[in-house]
Amino acid sequence: MSSHRSTTPLRTAVVGTGGIARSSHLPALRALADAGEVEIVAAVDVDMDAVRAFAAGAGIPHASTDLDATLADLRPDLVVLCTPPAVHRDQAVTALKAGAWVWCEKPPCPSLADFDAIETAEKPGDAGPYAAIVFQHRFGSGARHVRRLLREGAFGRPLVAHCQTTWYRDAAYYSVPHLYGYRNADWRITPAPGVPEETVAAWRDFGTDEPSSHLAQLRALVADIRAGRRHATSGAGGRQTLEFITALYKSAFTDAPVRAGEIGPGDPYYTELHGGAQGWAPDTARKEEAHA
């Protein structure tokens, strides 16, 4: 299948039944199931007791530890990967080859080589099936508004970006039903001196508040699948984030600039974020000698 233009719910399988599946993916899927957009038909996990409990609690009819058998028997339209990154490549490729779209929790996979292998398994063109990555904070009214302003050139040409994360998150932070979501009120736009008041007012008008969330992105993904178009975090839209992170590692290890498109097959950083650089890992042998 190359698109899902009908109005029937997308048959969906959840792979991995841990914390992120319970706290974020399942509520989003339930909300769209109530709207008739998806139907959760299966749950898969390496732990049979865990997957049975997850399925029973969510009213999911099929629980299994075998992804291949689930794909063959139930033929889901959408596979939601809530598993560790090390297995994302194999599971995504398996689901794509079975004819399902994939929505994969971040981080997508350990290397650009893995990401490209996933893309290779997609059907040609933008209609799919394809794999998309969870970047839920790109969705919601705030992010959409700022992205539109940037696209229209309202802020001029971006030259420098600065991100500073100074929080400490203890166990209590992770003990609630969710982590966080950005509402319109969480965004601040500070104009340069001399910007007309009416322009500033337009910049600060974010419209109807839709917090960023897994639900906001899943709603957009389902709409894209039905319309036969590529989702924003699939293909190049998903790869650019991993490429940027890989470039940061390469630049840090080599103390040299890295340009977009530079890291490809044959580059040691294409298959490993550390690129095999000397000193990338702690010298455990030396530590053991010091404690001897």
mmCIF file of C-alpha atoms in Angstrom, residues 96-248:
data_model
loop_
_atom_site.group_PDB
_atom_site.id
_atom_site.type_symbol
_atom_site.label_atom_id
_atom_site.label_comp_id
_atom_site.label_asym_id
_atom_site.label_seq_id
_atom_site.Cartn_x
_atom_site.Cartn_y
_atom_site.Cartn_z
ATOM 1 C CA LEU A 96 8.401 -0.943 6.534
ATOM 2 C CA LYS A 97 9.022 -4.131 4.586
ATOM 3 C CA ALA A 98 5.704 -5.426 5.931
ATOM 4 C CA GLY A 99 3.970 -2.381 4.401
ATOM 5 C CA ALA A 100 3.401 -0.331 7.556
ATOM 6 C CA TRP A 101 4.168 3.285 8.340
ATOM 7 C CA VAL A 102 6.446 3.769 11.361
ATOM 8 C CA TRP A 103 6.332 6.372 14.120
ATOM 9 C CA CYS A 104 9.546 6.003 16.089
ATOM 10 C CA GLU A 105 10.260 7.510 19.500
ATOM 11 C CA LYS A 106 13.409 9.630 19.661
ATOM 12 C CA PRO A 107 16.330 9.274 19.447
ATOM 13 C CA PRO A 108 15.763 7.611 16.071
ATOM 14 C CA CYS A 109 18.871 5.387 16.013
ATOM 15 C CA PRO A 110 22.559 5.449 17.000
ATOM 16 C CA SER A 111 24.036 6.588 13.675
ATOM 17 C CA LEU A 112 23.416 8.170 10.290
ATOM 18 C CA ALA A 113 24.195 4.793 8.711
ATOM 19 C CA ASP A 114 21.293 3.286 10.654
ATOM 20 C CA PHE A 115 18.968 6.111 9.657
ATOM 21 C CA ASP A 116 19.884 5.746 5.986
ATOM 22 C CA ALA A 117 19.216 2.002 6.187
ATOM 23 C CA ILE A 118 15.715 2.780 7.439
ATOM 24 C CA GLU A 119 15.153 5.256 4.599
ATOM 25 C CA THR A 120 16.343 2.666 2.077
ATOM 26 C CA ALA A 121 13.565 0.349 3.252
ATOM 27 C CA GLU A 122 10.892 2.944 2.495
ATOM 28 C CA LYS A 123 8.836 2.904 -0.667
ATOM 29 C CA PRO A 124 9.978 5.463 -3.267
ATOM 30 C CA GLY A 125 8.182 8.800 -3.190
ATOM 31 C CA ASP A 126 6.524 10.778 -0.449
ATOM 32 C CA ALA A 127 3.263 8.845 -0.078
ATOM 33 C CA GLY A 128 4.771 6.063 2.011
ATOM 34 C CA PRO A 129 4.958 3.869 3.830
ATOM 35 C CA TYR A 130 7.796 5.734 5.516
ATOM 36 C CA ALA A 131 9.305 6.151 8.977
ATOM 37 C CA ALA A 132 8.725 9.346 10.992
ATOM 38 C CA ILE A 133 10.431 10.358 14.223
ATOM 39 C CA VAL A 134 8.796 11.663 17.402
ATOM 40 C CA PHE A 135 9.724 15.333 17.740
ATOM 41 C CA GLN A 136 6.572 16.363 19.557
ATOM 42 C CA HIS A 137 7.736 19.870 20.454
ATOM 43 C CA ARG A 138 7.802 20.815 16.774
ATOM 44 C CA PHE A 139 4.036 20.514 16.872
ATOM 45 C CA GLY A 140 1.567 22.704 18.681
ATOM 46 C CA SER A 141 0.536 26.284 18.052
ATOM 47 C CA GLY A 142 3.652 27.954 19.472
ATOM 48 C CA ALA A 143 6.154 26.085 17.323
ATOM 49 C CA ARG A 144 3.969 26.479 14.227
ATOM 50 C CA HIS A 145 3.730 30.244 14.746
ATOM 51 C CA VAL A 146 7.473 30.780 15.282
ATOM 52 C CA ARG A 147 8.308 28.514 12.333
ATOM 53 C CA ARG A 148 5.994 30.558 10.118
ATOM 54 C CA LEU A 149 7.627 33.812 11.206
ATOM 55 C CA LEU A 150 11.069 32.403 10.473
ATOM 56 C CA ARG A 151 9.950 31.103 7.084
ATOM 57 C CA GLU A 152 8.482 34.490 6.166
ATOM 58 C CA GLY A 153 11.689 36.269 7.166
ATOM 59 C CA ALA A 154 10.065 38.311 9.922
ATOM 60 C CA PHE A 155 13.130 37.920 12.131
ATOM 61 C CA GLY A 156 15.681 38.363 9.358
ATOM 62 C CA ARG A 157 18.346 35.776 8.569
ATOM 63 C CA PRO A 158 19.165 33.545 11.586
ATOM 64 C CA LEU A 159 22.914 33.623 12.236
ATOM 65 C CA VAL A 160 23.381 32.259 15.750
ATOM 66 C CA ALA A 161 21.366 29.842 17.886
ATOM 67 C CA HIS A 162 21.965 29.420 21.601
ATOM 68 C CA CYS A 163 20.516 26.657 23.767
ATOM 69 C CA GLN A 164 21.194 26.517 27.493
ATOM 70 C CA THR A 165 19.637 23.747 29.556
ATOM 71 C CA THR A 166 20.459 24.300 33.214
ATOM 72 C CA TRP A 167 17.865 22.208 34.986
ATOM 73 C CA TYR A 168 18.443 19.247 37.254
ATOM 74 C CA ARG A 169 15.834 16.523 37.080
ATOM 75 C CA ASP A 170 15.615 14.207 40.082
ATOM 76 C CA ALA A 171 13.512 11.049 40.421
ATOM 77 C CA ALA A 172 10.447 13.056 41.449
ATOM 78 C CA TYR A 173 10.488 14.851 38.082
ATOM 79 C CA TYR A 174 10.001 11.567 36.256
ATOM 80 C CA SER A 175 7.357 10.227 38.658
ATOM 81 C CA VAL A 176 4.342 12.241 37.185
ATOM 82 C CA PRO A 177 1.904 10.995 34.083
ATOM 83 C CA HIS A 178 3.807 13.173 31.676
ATOM 84 C CA LEU A 179 6.995 15.282 31.362
ATOM 85 C CA TYR A 180 6.062 18.644 29.850
ATOM 86 C CA GLY A 181 4.366 20.421 26.969
ATOM 87 C CA TYR A 182 4.779 23.917 25.645
ATOM 88 C CA ARG A 183 1.780 26.228 25.566
ATOM 89 C CA ASN A 184 1.566 29.619 23.877
ATOM 90 C CA ALA A 185 2.279 31.300 27.218
ATOM 91 C CA ASP A 186 5.661 29.540 27.431
ATOM 92 C CA TRP A 187 6.998 31.391 24.394
ATOM 93 C CA ARG A 188 8.600 34.847 24.510
ATOM 94 C CA ILE A 189 9.325 37.072 21.522
ATOM 95 C CA THR A 190 11.496 40.098 22.376
ATOM 96 C CA PRO A 191 11.627 42.646 19.534
ATOM 97 C CA ALA A 192 14.621 44.783 18.668
ATOM 98 C CA PRO A 193 14.341 48.526 19.392
ATOM 99 C CA GLY A 194 12.311 50.385 16.810
ATOM 100 C CA VAL A 195 10.062 47.522 15.662
ATOM 101 C CA PRO A 196 6.545 48.978 15.154
ATOM 102 C CA GLU A 197 4.037 48.069 17.870
ATOM 103 C CA GLU A 198 1.581 46.575 15.385
ATOM 104 C CA THR A 199 4.328 44.268 14.086
ATOM 105 C CA VAL A 200 5.212 43.175 17.606
ATOM 106 C CA ALA A 201 1.534 42.513 18.310
ATOM 107 C CA ALA A 202 1.322 40.256 15.244
ATOM 108 C CA TRP A 203 4.470 38.402 16.278
ATOM 109 C CA ARG A 204 3.007 37.762 19.726
ATOM 110 C CA ASP A 205 -0.369 36.570 18.439
ATOM 111 C CA PHE A 206 0.016 32.788 18.577
ATOM 112 C CA GLY A 207 -3.639 32.071 17.885
ATOM 113 C CA THR A 208 -5.608 29.273 19.515
ATOM 114 C CA ASP A 209 -3.504 27.476 22.115
ATOM 115 C CA GLU A 210 -2.524 23.895 21.234
ATOM 116 C CA PRO A 211 0.207 22.589 23.556
ATOM 117 C CA SER A 212 3.042 20.614 22.041
ATOM 118 C CA SER A 213 2.518 16.904 22.661
ATOM 119 C CA HIS A 214 2.649 13.420 21.210
ATOM 120 C CA LEU A 215 -1.051 13.856 20.439
ATOM 121 C CA ALA A 216 -0.426 17.017 18.418
ATOM 122 C CA GLN A 217 2.183 15.259 16.312
ATOM 123 C CA LEU A 218 0.250 12.007 15.944
ATOM 124 C CA ARG A 219 -2.782 13.947 14.730
ATOM 125 C CA ALA A 220 -0.595 15.597 12.062
ATOM 126 C CA LEU A 221 1.017 12.277 11.110
ATOM 127 C CA VAL A 222 -2.323 10.548 10.604
ATOM 128 C CA ALA A 223 -3.524 13.457 8.467
ATOM 129 C CA ASP A 224 -0.366 13.214 6.344
ATOM 130 C CA ILE A 225 -0.736 9.458 5.901
ATOM 131 C CA ARG A 226 -4.340 9.895 4.782
ATOM 132 C CA ALA A 227 -3.377 12.688 2.364
ATOM 133 C CA GLY A 228 -0.536 10.641 0.845
ATOM 134 C CA ARG A 229 2.136 13.184 1.752
ATOM 135 C CA ARG A 230 5.430 12.962 3.599
ATOM 136 C CA HIS A 231 5.393 13.867 7.286
ATOM 137 C CA ALA A 232 7.697 16.672 8.426
ATOM 138 C CA THR A 233 9.873 14.438 10.639
ATOM 139 C CA SER A 234 10.388 11.686 8.081
ATOM 140 C CA GLY A 235 13.099 11.486 5.446
ATOM 141 C CA ALA A 236 15.256 14.605 5.298
ATOM 142 C CA GLY A 237 13.136 16.255 7.983
ATOM 143 C CA GLY A 238 14.086 13.583 10.478
ATOM 144 C CA ARG A 239 17.638 13.046 9.279
ATOM 145 C CA GLN A 240 18.787 16.645 9.645
ATOM 146 C CA THR A 241 18.560 16.503 13.450
ATOM 147 C CA LEU A 242 20.692 13.355 13.668
ATOM 148 C CA GLU A 243 23.126 14.803 11.121
ATOM 149 C CA PHE A 244 23.449 17.985 13.182
ATOM 150 C CA ILE A 245 24.139 16.030 16.370
ATOM 151 C CA THR A 246 26.680 13.864 14.553
ATOM 152 C CA ALA A 247 28.375 16.994 13.225
ATOM 153 C CA LEU A 248 28.593 18.394 16.758
#
